[in-house]
């Protein structure tokens, strides 16, 4: 996944590449699209996860979409527990906003207030602050918070540990009630959850660190089946189980597209998401899935990582991942937060080795089941022959593509003219 595919503007992409970042971190992949959709977000992210850019970039983009307000009142407020963190966060804002017209400043206690008051007087769009100094300056009339559109509580757990709860509440009371709220915290204690409940509005939960061990709550089933019968089996499982919200993983983008088409043919609404789809197409597929219009979302590992999908009752591995850790990430999409979930894997002969690796990683034996209508008959020789045939077919397709690309211009135009309605 690239920063561009997250929907960030050229001005921000330029700053990102100047910083030398190549790919978004997990928290960035998850949080940026949600923040751009102006959702409230409750994020679990540690220092070092890239969380600052995870909120700074989308905030800059949102603010930059509108011309600056007259006199530049504060539109985004970031509260941090310490001055070091405040300074660091503002440094990042400054760097990421280099190619925009947005201004930011930082205020914290322990140093003279006058330079800070002067900086505020000129107007800033983004203010990074520690709570005590913020309240002081607000009391003195050096700033107004009445135009704040976005609030971030950064390292909220540390803020509570340091006794800032009362100050946070005082700040909240100074903000307009209609605003976007983002809470970042390394841990989710009872107190953090309580605070989140008090001021976040239908928050989306995002986690930077998916659980690394298989959760006992997840019921794992493995079916041994021939490759050629996997589609029939998955259709049977979904139809007979009457499952309404299923996330299916494939190893390749083409595999995701093919399976999604076959499910549609079987009258099971489906959408594929992977790296070749635009951000818009992915967002549409995801919201259709969340709203229940799309029953099956077929995804590749990489595409799924950046998505925030709520707890799901069923996750199916149409193919096993060749990296065992991906299995744990995939099935972690079900059965989280105390709910039970079911993870099914369809394993063909060529994937038995992957299954062994996964068993080793999770320290658990996954005894495969065989369904009577789906008795595997494939031999290794057949699997190898099928793979060789697939390779040849791919090479033929590529060479056909190249050839038609050489001559294609006129002939395809001609066809379009002749057969307008035929598609
Ligand atoms: P944070 O967790 O926000 O404190 O960020 C930790 C460090 O990672 C900071 O020094 C950032 O400059 C850096 N960083 C943030 N995002 C990325 C990225 N996508 N690629 C490489 N470095 C990053």
Short mmCIF file of N, CA and C in Angstrom, two decimals, residues 327-403:
data_model
loop_
_atom_site.label_atom_id
_atom_site.label_comp_id
_atom_site.label_asym_id
_atom_site.label_seq_id
_atom_site.Cartn_x
_atom_site.Cartn_y
_atom_site.Cartn_z
N UNK A 327 -1.68 -15.84 8.72
CA UNK A 327 -2.83 -16.65 9.15
C UNK A 327 -3.38 -16.08 10.46
N UNK A 328 -2.47 -15.75 11.36
CA UNK A 328 -2.88 -15.22 12.67
C UNK A 328 -3.58 -13.87 12.49
N UNK A 329 -3.03 -13.03 11.61
CA UNK A 329 -3.68 -11.74 11.35
C UNK A 329 -5.05 -11.93 10.74
N UNK A 330 -5.12 -12.85 9.79
CA UNK A 330 -6.41 -13.08 9.12
C UNK A 330 -7.48 -13.52 10.11
N UNK A 331 -7.15 -14.55 10.89
CA UNK A 331 -8.22 -15.08 11.75
C UNK A 331 -8.48 -14.16 12.93
N UNK A 332 -7.52 -13.24 13.20
CA UNK A 332 -7.75 -12.25 14.26
C UNK A 332 -8.89 -11.29 13.92
N UNK A 333 -9.38 -11.38 12.68
CA UNK A 333 -10.51 -10.53 12.27
C UNK A 333 -11.83 -11.03 12.85
N UNK A 334 -11.77 -12.23 13.40
CA UNK A 334 -13.00 -12.76 13.99
C UNK A 334 -12.73 -13.02 15.47
N UNK A 335 -13.77 -13.07 16.24
CA UNK A 335 -13.64 -13.48 17.63
C UNK A 335 -12.90 -12.52 18.53
N UNK A 336 -12.79 -11.25 18.12
CA UNK A 336 -12.11 -10.32 19.00
C UNK A 336 -13.04 -9.77 20.06
N UNK A 337 -12.43 -9.16 21.06
CA UNK A 337 -13.18 -8.47 22.11
C UNK A 337 -14.25 -9.34 22.73
N UNK A 338 -13.90 -10.58 22.98
CA UNK A 338 -14.78 -11.45 23.73
C UNK A 338 -15.86 -12.15 22.93
N UNK A 339 -16.10 -11.72 21.68
CA UNK A 339 -17.13 -12.40 20.89
C UNK A 339 -16.52 -13.67 20.29
N UNK A 340 -17.35 -14.68 20.04
CA UNK A 340 -16.78 -15.89 19.45
C UNK A 340 -16.81 -15.77 17.94
N UNK A 341 -15.93 -16.47 17.28
CA UNK A 341 -15.86 -16.38 15.83
C UNK A 341 -15.39 -17.69 15.24
N UNK A 342 -15.57 -17.79 13.94
CA UNK A 342 -15.21 -19.03 13.28
C UNK A 342 -14.27 -18.73 12.11
N UNK A 343 -13.16 -19.46 12.08
CA UNK A 343 -12.21 -19.30 10.98
C UNK A 343 -12.10 -20.64 10.25
N UNK A 344 -12.38 -20.61 8.94
CA UNK A 344 -12.30 -21.85 8.16
C UNK A 344 -11.20 -21.73 7.13
N UNK A 345 -10.54 -22.82 6.88
CA UNK A 345 -9.48 -22.82 5.87
C UNK A 345 -9.72 -23.97 4.90
N UNK A 346 -9.65 -23.63 3.60
CA UNK A 346 -9.77 -24.68 2.58
C UNK A 346 -8.36 -25.00 2.11
N UNK A 347 -7.96 -26.23 2.33
CA UNK A 347 -6.55 -26.58 2.09
C UNK A 347 -6.45 -27.65 1.01
N UNK A 348 -5.78 -27.30 -0.07
CA UNK A 348 -5.54 -28.31 -1.12
C UNK A 348 -4.16 -28.92 -0.92
N UNK A 349 -3.92 -29.98 -1.68
CA UNK A 349 -2.71 -30.77 -1.46
C UNK A 349 -1.43 -29.91 -1.47
N UNK A 350 -1.38 -28.97 -2.39
CA UNK A 350 -0.17 -28.14 -2.49
C UNK A 350 0.01 -27.20 -1.30
N UNK A 351 -1.00 -27.11 -0.44
CA UNK A 351 -0.91 -26.17 0.69
C UNK A 351 -0.65 -26.88 2.02
N UNK A 352 -0.51 -28.20 1.96
CA UNK A 352 -0.36 -28.94 3.22
C UNK A 352 0.90 -28.48 3.96
N UNK A 353 1.94 -28.13 3.22
CA UNK A 353 3.18 -27.63 3.84
C UNK A 353 2.93 -26.33 4.61
N UNK A 354 2.10 -25.44 4.01
CA UNK A 354 1.78 -24.17 4.69
C UNK A 354 1.04 -24.46 5.99
N UNK A 355 0.16 -25.45 5.93
CA UNK A 355 -0.62 -25.79 7.12
C UNK A 355 0.31 -26.24 8.25
N UNK A 356 1.30 -27.03 7.90
CA UNK A 356 2.27 -27.50 8.91
C UNK A 356 3.00 -26.31 9.55
N UNK A 357 3.40 -25.36 8.72
CA UNK A 357 4.11 -24.17 9.24
C UNK A 357 3.21 -23.39 10.20
N UNK A 358 1.94 -23.28 9.82
CA UNK A 358 1.00 -22.54 10.67
C UNK A 358 0.82 -23.25 12.01
N UNK A 359 0.69 -24.57 11.95
CA UNK A 359 0.53 -25.34 13.19
C UNK A 359 1.72 -25.12 14.11
N UNK A 360 2.89 -25.06 13.50
CA UNK A 360 4.11 -24.85 14.30
C UNK A 360 4.05 -23.47 14.97
N UNK A 361 3.64 -22.48 14.21
CA UNK A 361 3.60 -21.11 14.74
C UNK A 361 2.60 -20.97 15.89
N UNK A 362 1.42 -21.54 15.70
CA UNK A 362 0.39 -21.32 16.73
C UNK A 362 0.44 -22.39 17.83
N UNK A 363 1.31 -23.38 17.63
CA UNK A 363 1.47 -24.43 18.65
C UNK A 363 0.20 -25.24 18.83
N UNK A 364 -0.48 -25.50 17.75
CA UNK A 364 -1.75 -26.21 17.84
C UNK A 364 -1.91 -27.08 16.61
N UNK A 365 -2.46 -28.27 16.80
CA UNK A 365 -2.68 -29.15 15.66
C UNK A 365 -4.06 -28.86 15.08
N UNK A 366 -4.13 -28.65 13.78
CA UNK A 366 -5.42 -28.37 13.13
C UNK A 366 -5.80 -29.58 12.27
N UNK A 367 -6.54 -30.48 12.85
CA UNK A 367 -6.88 -31.74 12.16
C UNK A 367 -7.84 -31.46 10.99
N UNK A 368 -7.41 -31.68 9.75
CA UNK A 368 -8.32 -31.37 8.63
C UNK A 368 -9.52 -32.31 8.57
N UNK A 369 -10.65 -31.75 8.13
CA UNK A 369 -11.87 -32.54 7.94
C UNK A 369 -12.08 -32.77 6.45
N UNK A 370 -12.77 -33.85 6.13
CA UNK A 370 -13.09 -34.09 4.72
C UNK A 370 -14.60 -34.25 4.61
N UNK A 371 -15.24 -33.51 3.74
CA UNK A 371 -16.69 -33.63 3.57
C UNK A 371 -16.96 -34.67 2.49
N UNK A 372 -18.05 -35.43 2.67
CA UNK A 372 -18.26 -36.58 1.78
C UNK A 372 -18.38 -36.18 0.31
N UNK A 373 -19.01 -35.03 0.02
CA UNK A 373 -19.14 -34.62 -1.39
C UNK A 373 -17.86 -33.98 -1.94
N UNK A 374 -16.90 -33.82 -1.08
CA UNK A 374 -15.69 -33.10 -1.50
C UNK A 374 -14.41 -33.90 -1.17
N UNK A 375 -14.50 -35.20 -1.43
CA UNK A 375 -13.35 -36.06 -1.17
C UNK A 375 -12.19 -35.65 -2.07
N UNK A 376 -11.03 -35.36 -1.51
CA UNK A 376 -9.92 -35.00 -2.40
C UNK A 376 -9.40 -36.21 -3.17
N UNK A 377 -9.16 -35.99 -4.45
CA UNK A 377 -8.63 -37.09 -5.28
C UNK A 377 -7.35 -36.65 -5.99
N UNK A 378 -7.05 -35.38 -5.91
CA UNK A 378 -5.86 -34.86 -6.60
C UNK A 378 -4.58 -35.57 -6.16
N UNK A 379 -3.69 -35.76 -7.10
CA UNK A 379 -2.36 -36.27 -6.73
C UNK A 379 -1.36 -35.13 -6.92
N UNK A 380 -0.21 -35.30 -6.34
CA UNK A 380 0.81 -34.26 -6.46
C UNK A 380 1.20 -34.05 -7.92
N UNK A 381 1.22 -35.14 -8.68
CA UNK A 381 1.58 -35.01 -10.10
C UNK A 381 0.56 -34.13 -10.82
N UNK A 382 -0.71 -34.32 -10.48
CA UNK A 382 -1.76 -33.50 -11.11
C UNK A 382 -1.62 -32.03 -10.71
N UNK A 383 -1.33 -31.83 -9.43
CA UNK A 383 -1.17 -30.45 -8.96
C UNK A 383 -0.04 -29.77 -9.74
N UNK A 384 1.06 -30.51 -9.88
CA UNK A 384 2.22 -29.92 -10.58
C UNK A 384 1.88 -29.64 -12.03
N UNK A 385 1.16 -30.61 -12.65
CA UNK A 385 0.79 -30.43 -14.07
C UNK A 385 -0.12 -29.21 -14.21
N UNK A 386 -1.07 -29.06 -13.28
CA UNK A 386 -2.00 -27.92 -13.35
C UNK A 386 -1.24 -26.61 -13.20
N UNK A 387 -0.26 -26.61 -12.29
CA UNK A 387 0.53 -25.39 -12.11
C UNK A 387 1.32 -25.04 -13.35
N UNK A 388 1.89 -26.07 -13.97
CA UNK A 388 2.68 -25.83 -15.19
C UNK A 388 1.77 -25.29 -16.28
N UNK A 389 0.57 -25.86 -16.39
CA UNK A 389 -0.39 -25.40 -17.41
C UNK A 389 -0.77 -23.94 -17.16
N UNK A 390 -0.96 -23.62 -15.88
CA UNK A 390 -1.34 -22.24 -15.52
C UNK A 390 -0.23 -21.26 -15.93
N UNK A 391 1.01 -21.67 -15.68
CA UNK A 391 2.15 -20.82 -16.04
C UNK A 391 2.16 -20.58 -17.54
N UNK A 392 1.94 -21.68 -18.29
CA UNK A 392 1.96 -21.56 -19.75
C UNK A 392 0.86 -20.63 -20.21
N UNK A 393 -0.33 -20.81 -19.62
CA UNK A 393 -1.49 -20.00 -20.00
C UNK A 393 -1.20 -18.51 -19.73
N UNK A 394 -0.56 -18.27 -18.59
CA UNK A 394 -0.22 -16.88 -18.23
C UNK A 394 0.73 -16.29 -19.26
N UNK A 395 1.74 -17.10 -19.64
CA UNK A 395 2.70 -16.62 -20.63
C UNK A 395 2.00 -16.35 -21.96
N UNK A 396 1.04 -17.27 -22.32
CA UNK A 396 0.30 -17.08 -23.58
C UNK A 396 -0.50 -15.79 -23.54
N UNK A 397 -1.16 -15.56 -22.37
CA UNK A 397 -1.97 -14.35 -22.23
C UNK A 397 -1.12 -13.10 -22.38
N UNK A 398 0.06 -13.18 -21.70
CA UNK A 398 0.93 -12.00 -21.77
C UNK A 398 1.40 -11.74 -23.18
N UNK A 399 1.72 -12.82 -23.88
CA UNK A 399 2.23 -12.60 -25.23
C UNK A 399 1.10 -12.14 -26.15
N UNK A 400 -0.14 -12.67 -25.92
CA UNK A 400 -1.29 -12.18 -26.70
C UNK A 400 -1.50 -10.69 -26.45
N UNK A 401 -1.38 -10.32 -25.12
CA UNK A 401 -1.57 -8.91 -24.73
C UNK A 401 -0.57 -8.03 -25.46
N UNK A 402 0.70 -8.51 -25.49
CA UNK A 402 1.74 -7.72 -26.15
C UNK A 402 1.43 -7.55 -27.63
N UNK A 403 1.05 -8.72 -28.26
CA UNK A 403 0.79 -8.65 -29.70
C UNK A 403 -0.38 -7.74 -30.03
#
